Short mmCIF file of C-alpha atoms in Angstrom, two decimals:
data_model
loop_
_atom_site.label_atom_id
_atom_site.label_comp_id
_atom_site.label_asym_id
_atom_site.label_seq_id
_atom_site.Cartn_x
_atom_site.Cartn_y
_atom_site.Cartn_z
CA MET A 1 79.10 51.02 149.45
CA ASP A 2 78.22 47.30 149.29
CA GLU A 3 80.81 45.69 146.99
CA ASN A 4 78.35 42.95 146.00
CA ILE A 5 76.14 45.44 144.19
CA VAL A 6 77.05 46.19 140.60
CA HIS A 7 76.26 49.76 139.72
CA PHE A 8 75.51 50.46 136.07
CA SER A 9 78.56 52.73 135.78
CA ASP A 10 80.77 49.79 136.89
CA MET A 11 79.64 47.56 134.03
CA THR A 12 82.05 46.95 131.20
CA PRO A 13 81.13 49.02 128.15
CA LEU A 14 80.75 46.57 125.27
CA PRO A 15 81.79 47.41 121.71
CA ILE A 16 78.36 46.25 120.50
CA GLN A 17 75.26 44.63 121.99
CA LEU A 18 73.47 42.76 119.23
CA GLU A 19 70.33 42.41 121.32
CA GLU A 20 70.05 46.21 121.49
CA LEU A 21 70.68 47.14 117.84
CA SER A 22 68.21 49.49 116.21
CA GLU A 23 66.36 48.50 113.05
CA LEU A 24 68.75 50.66 110.99
CA GLU A 25 71.82 49.08 112.62
CA ARG A 26 70.48 45.55 112.00
CA LYS A 27 69.68 46.39 108.37
CA ILE A 28 73.18 47.75 107.72
CA MET A 29 74.82 44.80 109.50
CA ILE A 30 72.86 42.31 107.37
CA GLU A 31 73.66 44.23 104.17
CA ARG A 32 77.37 44.25 105.09
CA GLN A 33 77.34 40.50 105.73
CA GLU A 34 75.50 39.77 102.48
CA ALA A 35 78.11 41.77 100.53
CA ASP A 36 81.09 40.35 102.45
CA THR A 37 83.34 38.07 100.40
CA SER A 38 85.99 37.62 103.09
CA SER A 39 86.67 34.24 104.62
CA TYR A 40 84.27 33.52 107.50
CA LEU A 41 82.67 36.96 106.83
CA ILE A 42 85.46 38.34 109.00
CA ASP A 43 85.16 41.83 107.49
CA SER A 44 81.54 42.20 108.67
CA ARG A 45 80.98 39.71 111.51
CA PRO A 46 80.78 41.72 114.80
CA ILE A 47 81.34 38.62 116.93
CA VAL A 48 84.06 36.18 115.87
CA PHE A 49 82.73 33.46 118.15
CA GLN A 50 80.89 33.13 121.41
CA ILE A 51 79.92 30.68 124.12
CA GLN A 52 77.23 32.23 126.29
CA GLY A 53 74.54 31.18 128.71
CA VAL A 54 76.79 28.47 130.14
CA LYS A 55 75.11 26.03 132.50
CA ASN A 56 76.56 23.79 135.24
CA ASN A 57 78.75 20.76 134.43
CA SER A 58 79.28 21.60 130.80
CA GLU A 59 82.04 21.76 128.22
CA HIS A 60 81.63 23.80 125.05
CA HIS A 61 83.75 24.22 121.93
CA ARG A 62 83.30 26.59 118.98
CA ASN A 63 85.50 26.62 115.89
CA THR A 64 86.15 29.42 113.47
CA GLN A 65 86.68 28.85 109.81
CA PRO A 66 90.24 29.72 108.79
CA ILE A 67 90.77 33.45 109.22
CA HIS A 68 92.95 34.81 106.42
CA LYS A 69 94.16 37.99 108.09
CA ASP A 70 95.03 39.31 111.54
CA ILE A 71 92.05 40.69 113.48
CA ASP A 72 91.87 42.86 116.58
CA VAL A 73 89.40 41.51 119.11
CA PHE A 74 87.95 42.37 122.50
CA ILE A 75 87.40 39.35 124.73
CA TYR A 76 84.68 39.58 127.38
CA ALA A 77 84.61 36.51 129.61
CA PHE A 78 82.92 35.50 132.85
CA GLY A 79 83.76 32.72 135.23
CA GLU A 80 83.40 31.43 138.74
CA VAL A 81 86.29 31.44 141.20
CA LYS A 82 86.67 29.03 144.09
CA ASP A 83 89.67 28.82 146.43
CA GLY A 84 91.58 31.37 144.34
CA ALA A 85 91.24 29.59 140.99
CA PHE A 86 88.73 29.57 138.14
CA VAL A 87 86.32 26.62 138.20
CA ASP A 88 84.24 28.01 135.30
CA TYR A 89 86.68 29.24 132.66
CA GLY A 90 87.63 29.36 129.01
CA TRP A 91 90.45 29.69 126.52
CA ILE A 92 91.24 30.12 122.82
CA GLU A 93 93.34 27.49 121.07
CA ASP A 94 95.13 27.60 117.73
CA VAL A 95 93.65 24.54 115.98
CA ARG A 96 96.75 23.72 113.94
CA SER A 97 99.43 24.04 116.64
CA LYS A 98 97.16 23.18 119.62
CA ARG A 99 98.78 26.17 121.36
CA ILE A 100 96.65 28.20 123.78
CA VAL A 101 96.70 31.79 122.48
CA TRP A 102 94.56 33.25 125.30
CA LYS A 103 93.06 31.98 128.54
CA MET A 104 91.18 33.37 131.50
CA ASP A 105 93.71 34.37 134.14
CA ILE A 106 92.73 34.93 137.76
CA ASP A 107 95.41 37.63 138.13
CA ARG A 108 93.94 39.60 135.21
CA SER A 109 90.32 39.19 136.26
CA LYS A 110 88.13 41.49 138.31
CA TYR A 111 84.94 41.34 140.28
CA ALA A 112 81.91 40.97 137.98
CA GLY A 113 79.12 41.96 140.36
CA GLY A 114 76.67 39.80 142.25
CA ASP A 115 78.19 36.94 144.21
CA ALA A 116 81.84 37.26 145.28
CA ARG A 117 82.71 34.21 143.09
CA ASN A 118 81.80 36.09 139.89
CA ARG A 119 84.88 37.25 137.97
CA LYS A 120 85.28 38.78 134.53
CA THR A 121 88.24 39.03 132.22
CA GLU A 122 88.56 41.65 129.51
CA ALA A 123 91.33 41.64 126.94
CA HIS A 124 92.25 43.38 123.70
CA ILE A 125 94.40 41.07 121.57
CA THR A 126 95.23 40.47 117.93
CA LEU A 127 94.37 37.03 116.60
CA PRO A 128 96.88 36.32 113.83
CA GLU A 129 95.72 34.72 110.61
CA GLY A 130 94.76 31.16 111.51
CA HIS A 131 92.08 28.72 112.62
CA TYR A 132 90.86 28.87 116.22
CA ARG A 133 88.76 26.93 118.71
CA LEU A 134 87.03 28.57 121.67
CA HIS A 135 86.66 26.38 124.78
CA TYR A 136 84.64 26.81 127.98
CA LYS A 137 84.29 24.46 130.92
CA SER A 138 82.07 24.79 134.01
CA ASN A 139 81.79 22.91 137.29
CA GLU A 140 78.68 21.69 139.10
CA SER A 141 77.60 24.96 140.72
CA HIS A 142 76.77 28.60 140.12
CA ALA A 143 75.94 29.13 136.44
CA ASN A 144 72.93 30.01 134.27
CA GLU A 145 69.62 28.49 135.38
CA ASN A 146 71.18 27.48 138.73
CA TRP A 147 72.86 30.46 140.35
CA THR A 148 73.76 29.56 143.95
CA GLY A 149 74.40 33.25 144.63
CA ASP A 150 73.66 36.48 142.78
CA PRO A 151 74.54 36.36 139.06
CA PRO A 152 77.19 38.64 137.49
CA GLU A 153 76.50 41.95 135.72
CA ARG A 154 75.31 40.40 132.46
CA PRO A 155 74.26 36.77 133.01
CA PHE A 156 73.39 36.48 129.29
CA TYR A 157 77.12 36.76 128.53
CA TYR A 158 78.23 34.18 131.12
CA GLY A 159 80.92 32.38 129.14
CA ILE A 160 83.12 34.07 126.52
CA THR A 161 82.35 36.53 123.73
CA VAL A 162 85.05 37.52 121.23
CA PHE A 163 84.16 40.82 119.54
CA ASN A 164 85.62 41.78 116.13
CA LEU A 165 86.65 45.41 116.70
CA SER A 166 87.36 46.25 113.05
CA ALA A 167 83.97 44.99 111.85
CA ILE A 168 82.20 46.88 114.64
CA GLU A 169 84.06 50.09 113.81
CA LYS A 170 83.09 49.79 110.12
CA LEU A 171 79.46 49.09 111.07
CA ASN A 172 79.39 52.14 113.35
CA GLN A 173 80.84 54.32 110.56
CA GLU A 174 78.19 53.14 108.09
CA VAL A 175 75.41 53.68 110.63
CA ALA A 176 76.66 57.23 111.31
CA ILE A 177 76.68 57.98 107.57
CA ALA A 178 73.16 56.57 107.14
CA LYS A 179 71.87 58.59 110.10
CA SER A 180 73.39 61.81 108.75
CA LYS A 181 71.78 61.16 105.35
CA ASN A 182 68.40 60.59 107.03
CA GLN A 183 68.70 63.93 108.86
CA ASN A 184 69.25 65.87 105.62
#
């Protein structure tokens, strides 16, 4: 088997793909967000923050509003590796303490399909109550709109996406209830 070919079964299953939501799922998600009174809509927001579609020679930052409770997240990040180190990479910083609470780690990454330089990092962590900044930095080669080799499994997600597992679970429960009501 050619290791540079990503087979669909090798792709990371994502907790949610917003671009593939049904009309019912979108409707319920919007209703949940409109009714959400939590800080930063953290009870209904499926993605806490995201930097995607990263291009060459760029630096990106995204802040959260203060999060007033611990949240379980799934981090899905892509980067480029050169000479055994990330040259396209990201991290999450606690805004108040300036401490890095998570970063892409070459030893915890795996092949992401396409070119051999493509790596992905997946992590389940708990972000404690706080205020966070997501960072991503890329070098001069091999990124969206200028791949110098084959892109990774999901080029759209090149960068970092931080999924809110609790909000996604609640959305899935409400969708299942709505579907069962529609079948009766």
